[in-house]
Each structure stands twice: as C-alpha cells, then as structure tokens.
Amino acid sequence: MDGPGEPFLMCIEDVFCRNQGRAVLLAGRIERGRVRKGDELEIVGFGGSAVVTVGDIGACRRYIDETGAGMNVLLSTSGVAAGAVERGQVLAAPGSISEYISFSADIALLSEEDGAAEVRTGERLQLHIRTAVVTGYVTLAPETDVLHPLHRGDVTITLDRPVALEDGQPFAFRQRGRAAGSGAVTLLGTRDTLGGIGSRLQGHPRVGQLGLTGGEVAATRR
C-alpha cells in the first residue's frame, strides 16, 4: 500500500455508484504512497470513518493492479454506502491521518486590491483544504487586535466540520466572497498541546453555536 515512508493518501474529488450502489467509485489524485487491488483504506473527514477494500483501479482509461503518487485514478471500493463518502474527504492508509476541527496556523493576507480585508477575532473565512471547502472562524493571538491586508500572523481556526489535517498542511481562504490569502497549519488541535485555545475561545459566540465548550474546541480530534 505504501512507498518507502509514504503512507497512501488520496484526496476524494468525486463519488460515483454502480451495481445499484453496491460498489462505490472514488475519483481523485493520489498525493503520496501506492495502492494495490485488495488493499484496505480508511475514509477520513467530515465526521465519517469507514474502512473500504479496493477493487478495480482505473487509470489512463484502463484497469491496472497497482499505481502511485501523482496519478489520477478511479477506485472501485466496497464496505461503504454511497451516502457516507463525499468530495473533501481523503482516502488513506488506516491510522495514518486524523481529522480535526481546530488548529493553529500562520496566515498571509493578499492586498486589499486583490480581495483581502481586515481580519479580526470572529471573522468568518471559507477555507479550501485539499478538495474540502469548509467554514472557519478566526481567533487572533492575544497580542493582536487586527490583521491588515498584506500582513501575516498566527491565528487559531475553528471549523464547522472536521477535516483531515496534518502539520504543515497548506490551505487557501476566501473572505466575503473574494480570494483573500493562504496559510499553513502550524499546530493541530490536540488535547495536550492546545489547552490555551479553549480559554481564548470560551465565551466566543461561535463556540456556543457549535455546542462546544472552549476546552472541547481545544481538544477536538476525531
């Protein structure tokens, strides 16, 4: 399933069904690792978790037994219902990646002419993480009141849906309907390392809307 030191990972771009839903076809580009017929892989993201078995592997308009990073493929899978998988999730070697609903990041804003605006705590951004598109709510560092266009800064982002994430994961974001900047994950929201996030978010209106306490936001790893 894996290349040397490279656990398999594919971003799911589209989902199809055949045989009246008994086979689910997952289309996407392999980011790393290798996959063979018969491999078991895990679907991660959006609160879903299922292990599927790979059947046919379609690439370059033919079926093959094995393929690897950089290839656009169509994988026939069994073990999951069509409604339980969607664009934005990832298909990965079991246990190799987890989903998170909060994380710290370093973000850089574009110029005002290119679409960026001031960012303050509570700002709502549309994040593009691999093939996932999710809403994120920003909490600035305690010493920062506002981020201006063409500036960068450290922030905490709380998502409306958990997404498969890794350290260093790049992402782009839109603000008020316009492309506004990009960023990279600097710290994942684990219970042991982000206790401070909960205290900064406690009392924030979005935390209440999510039905979470500040501590739960800081420790949300699925």
mmCIF file with all atom_site columns, N, CA and C in Angstrom, residues 81-108:
data_model
loop_
_atom_site.group_PDB
_atom_site.id
_atom_site.type_symbol
_atom_site.label_atom_id
_atom_site.label_alt_id
_atom_site.label_comp_id
_atom_site.label_asym_id
_atom_site.label_entity_id
_atom_site.label_seq_id
_atom_site.pdbx_PDB_ins_code
_atom_site.Cartn_x
_atom_site.Cartn_y
_atom_site.Cartn_z
_atom_site.occupancy
_atom_site.B_iso_or_equiv
_atom_site.pdbx_formal_charge
_atom_site.auth_seq_id
_atom_site.auth_comp_id
_atom_site.auth_asym_id
_atom_site.auth_atom_id
_atom_site.pdbx_PDB_model_num
ATOM 1  N N  . ALA A 1 81  ? -21.334 2.820  2.186  1.00 0.00 ? 81  ALA A N  1
ATOM 2  C CA . ALA A 1 81  ? -22.500 3.265  1.430  1.00 0.00 ? 81  ALA A CA 1
ATOM 3  C C  . ALA A 1 81  ? -22.162 4.547  0.691  1.00 0.00 ? 81  ALA A C  1
ATOM 4  N N  . ALA A 1 82  ? -22.805 4.745  -0.459 1.00 0.00 ? 82  ALA A N  1
ATOM 5  C CA . ALA A 1 82  ? -22.510 5.927  -1.277 1.00 0.00 ? 82  ALA A CA 1
ATOM 6  C C  . ALA A 1 82  ? -22.751 7.213  -0.513 1.00 0.00 ? 82  ALA A C  1
ATOM 7  N N  . GLY A 1 83  ? -23.765 7.250  0.344  1.00 0.00 ? 83  GLY A N  1
ATOM 8  C CA . GLY A 1 83  ? -24.074 8.464  1.083  1.00 0.00 ? 83  GLY A CA 1
ATOM 9  C C  . GLY A 1 83  ? -23.128 8.768  2.219  1.00 0.00 ? 83  GLY A C  1
ATOM 10 N N  . ALA A 1 84  ? -22.203 7.849  2.497  1.00 0.00 ? 84  ALA A N  1
ATOM 11 C CA . ALA A 1 84  ? -21.280 8.037  3.619  1.00 0.00 ? 84  ALA A CA 1
ATOM 12 C C  . ALA A 1 84  ? -19.932 8.582  3.190  1.00 0.00 ? 84  ALA A C  1
ATOM 13 N N  . VAL A 1 85  ? -19.768 8.891  1.912  1.00 0.00 ? 85  VAL A N  1
ATOM 14 C CA . VAL A 1 85  ? -18.498 9.413  1.419  1.00 0.00 ? 85  VAL A CA 1
ATOM 15 C C  . VAL A 1 85  ? -18.796 10.570 0.475  1.00 0.00 ? 85  VAL A C  1
ATOM 16 N N  . GLU A 1 86  ? -17.938 11.605 0.499  1.00 0.00 ? 86  GLU A N  1
ATOM 17 C CA . GLU A 1 86  ? -18.183 12.789 -0.322 1.00 0.00 ? 86  GLU A CA 1
ATOM 18 C C  . GLU A 1 86  ? -16.879 13.492 -0.657 1.00 0.00 ? 86  GLU A C  1
ATOM 19 N N  . ARG A 1 87  ? -16.965 14.354 -1.642 1.00 0.00 ? 87  ARG A N  1
ATOM 20 C CA . ARG A 1 87  ? -15.828 15.186 -2.017 1.00 0.00 ? 87  ARG A CA 1
ATOM 21 C C  . ARG A 1 87  ? -15.347 15.971 -0.789 1.00 0.00 ? 87  ARG A C  1
ATOM 22 N N  . GLY A 1 88  ? -14.030 16.053 -0.637 1.00 0.00 ? 88  GLY A N  1
ATOM 23 C CA . GLY A 1 88  ? -13.458 16.767 0.500  1.00 0.00 ? 88  GLY A CA 1
ATOM 24 C C  . GLY A 1 88  ? -12.890 15.846 1.568  1.00 0.00 ? 88  GLY A C  1
ATOM 25 N N  . GLN A 1 89  ? -13.353 14.588 1.587  1.00 0.00 ? 89  GLN A N  1
ATOM 26 C CA . GLN A 1 89  ? -12.728 13.608 2.471  1.00 0.00 ? 89  GLN A CA 1
ATOM 27 C C  . GLN A 1 89  ? -11.454 13.093 1.819  1.00 0.00 ? 89  GLN A C  1
ATOM 28 N N  . VAL A 1 90  ? -10.683 12.300 2.557  1.00 0.00 ? 90  VAL A N  1
ATOM 29 C CA . VAL A 1 90  ? -9.496  11.672 1.985  1.00 0.00 ? 90  VAL A CA 1
ATOM 30 C C  . VAL A 1 90  ? -9.592  10.164 2.167  1.00 0.00 ? 90  VAL A C  1
ATOM 31 N N  . LEU A 1 91  ? -8.889  9.462  1.310  1.00 0.00 ? 91  LEU A N  1
ATOM 32 C CA . LEU A 1 91  ? -8.746  8.022  1.400  1.00 0.00 ? 91  LEU A CA 1
ATOM 33 C C  . LEU A 1 91  ? -7.299  7.759  1.766  1.00 0.00 ? 91  LEU A C  1
ATOM 34 N N  . ALA A 1 92  ? -7.069  7.058  2.885  1.00 0.00 ? 92  ALA A N  1
ATOM 35 C CA . ALA A 1 92  ? -5.710  6.983  3.424  1.00 0.00 ? 92  ALA A CA 1
ATOM 36 C C  . ALA A 1 92  ? -5.407  5.610  4.005  1.00 0.00 ? 92  ALA A C  1
ATOM 37 N N  . ALA A 1 93  ? -4.115  5.353  4.150  1.00 0.00 ? 93  ALA A N  1
ATOM 38 C CA . ALA A 1 93  ? -3.691  4.163  4.889  1.00 0.00 ? 93  ALA A CA 1
ATOM 39 C C  . ALA A 1 93  ? -4.273  4.243  6.295  1.00 0.00 ? 93  ALA A C  1
ATOM 40 N N  . PRO A 1 94  ? -4.885  3.166  6.793  1.00 0.00 ? 94  PRO A N  1
ATOM 41 C CA . PRO A 1 94  ? -5.544  3.221  8.107  1.00 0.00 ? 94  PRO A CA 1
ATOM 42 C C  . PRO A 1 94  ? -4.623  3.735  9.207  1.00 0.00 ? 94  PRO A C  1
ATOM 43 N N  . GLY A 1 95  ? -5.126  4.720  9.970  1.00 0.00 ? 95  GLY A N  1
ATOM 44 C CA . GLY A 1 95  ? -4.383  5.253  11.094 1.00 0.00 ? 95  GLY A CA 1
ATOM 45 C C  . GLY A 1 95  ? -3.307  6.266  10.752 1.00 0.00 ? 95  GLY A C  1
ATOM 46 N N  . SER A 1 96  ? -3.166  6.615  9.470  1.00 0.00 ? 96  SER A N  1
ATOM 47 C CA . SER A 1 96  ? -2.071  7.499  9.065  1.00 0.00 ? 96  SER A CA 1
ATOM 48 C C  . SER A 1 96  ? -2.409  8.977  9.132  1.00 0.00 ? 96  SER A C  1
ATOM 49 N N  . ILE A 1 97  ? -3.693  9.326  9.216  1.00 0.00 ? 97  ILE A N  1
ATOM 50 C CA . ILE A 1 97  ? -4.101  10.727 9.268  1.00 0.00 ? 97  ILE A CA 1
ATOM 51 C C  . ILE A 1 97  ? -5.395  10.820 10.065 1.00 0.00 ? 97  ILE A C  1
ATOM 52 N N  . SER A 1 98  ? -5.585  11.936 10.769 1.00 0.00 ? 98  SER A N  1
ATOM 53 C CA . SER A 1 98  ? -6.779  12.139 11.598 1.00 0.00 ? 98  SER A CA 1
ATOM 54 C C  . SER A 1 98  ? -7.487  13.412 11.176 1.00 0.00 ? 98  SER A C  1
ATOM 55 N N  . GLU A 1 99  ? -8.720  13.560 11.615 1.00 0.00 ? 99  GLU A N  1
ATOM 56 C CA . GLU A 1 99  ? -9.487  14.764 11.327 1.00 0.00 ? 99  GLU A CA 1
ATOM 57 C C  . GLU A 1 99  ? -9.514  15.668 12.556 1.00 0.00 ? 99  GLU A C  1
ATOM 58 N N  . TYR A 1 100 ? -9.552  16.962 12.313 1.00 0.00 ? 100 TYR A N  1
ATOM 59 C CA . TYR A 1 100 ? -9.529  17.953 13.383 1.00 0.00 ? 100 TYR A CA 1
ATOM 60 C C  . TYR A 1 100 ? -10.551 19.036 13.081 1.00 0.00 ? 100 TYR A C  1
ATOM 61 N N  . ILE A 1 101 ? -11.050 19.656 14.136 1.00 0.00 ? 101 ILE A N  1
ATOM 62 C CA . ILE A 1 101 ? -11.984 20.762 13.970 1.00 0.00 ? 101 ILE A CA 1
ATOM 63 C C  . ILE A 1 101 ? -11.369 22.091 14.393 1.00 0.00 ? 101 ILE A C  1
ATOM 64 N N  . SER A 1 102 ? -10.163 22.063 14.974 1.00 0.00 ? 102 SER A N  1
ATOM 65 C CA . SER A 1 102 ? -9.467  23.299 15.328 1.00 0.00 ? 102 SER A CA 1
ATOM 66 C C  . SER A 1 102 ? -7.971  23.102 15.153 1.00 0.00 ? 102 SER A C  1
ATOM 67 N N  . PHE A 1 103 ? -7.303  24.205 14.826 1.00 0.00 ? 103 PHE A N  1
ATOM 68 C CA . PHE A 1 103 ? -5.866  24.146 14.629 1.00 0.00 ? 103 PHE A CA 1
ATOM 69 C C  . PHE A 1 103 ? -5.294  25.562 14.664 1.00 0.00 ? 103 PHE A C  1
ATOM 70 N N  . SER A 1 104 ? -3.992  25.659 14.885 1.00 0.00 ? 104 SER A N  1
ATOM 71 C CA . SER A 1 104 ? -3.287  26.926 14.774 1.00 0.00 ? 104 SER A CA 1
ATOM 72 C C  . SER A 1 104 ? -2.653  27.007 13.394 1.00 0.00 ? 104 SER A C  1
ATOM 73 N N  . ALA A 1 105 ? -2.535  28.231 12.885 1.00 0.00 ? 105 ALA A N  1
ATOM 74 C CA . ALA A 1 105 ? -1.995  28.410 11.537 1.00 0.00 ? 105 ALA A CA 1
ATOM 75 C C  . ALA A 1 105 ? -1.281  29.738 11.421 1.00 0.00 ? 105 ALA A C  1
ATOM 76 N N  . ASP A 1 106 ? -0.385  29.796 10.455 1.00 0.00 ? 106 ASP A N  1
ATOM 77 C CA . ASP A 1 106 ? 0.239   31.045 10.042 1.00 0.00 ? 106 ASP A CA 1
ATOM 78 C C  . ASP A 1 106 ? -0.444  31.446 8.744  1.00 0.00 ? 106 ASP A C  1
ATOM 79 N N  . ILE A 1 107 ? -1.113  32.608 8.711  1.00 0.00 ? 107 ILE A N  1
ATOM 80 C CA . ILE A 1 107 ? -1.813  33.026 7.501  1.00 0.00 ? 107 ILE A CA 1
ATOM 81 C C  . ILE A 1 107 ? -1.199  34.312 6.950  1.00 0.00 ? 107 ILE A C  1
ATOM 82 N N  . ALA A 1 108 ? -1.283  34.478 5.641  1.00 0.00 ? 108 ALA A N  1
ATOM 83 C CA . ALA A 1 108 ? -0.806  35.677 4.959  1.00 0.00 ? 108 ALA A CA 1
ATOM 84 C C  . ALA A 1 108 ? -1.941  36.232 4.112  1.00 0.00 ? 108 ALA A C  1
#
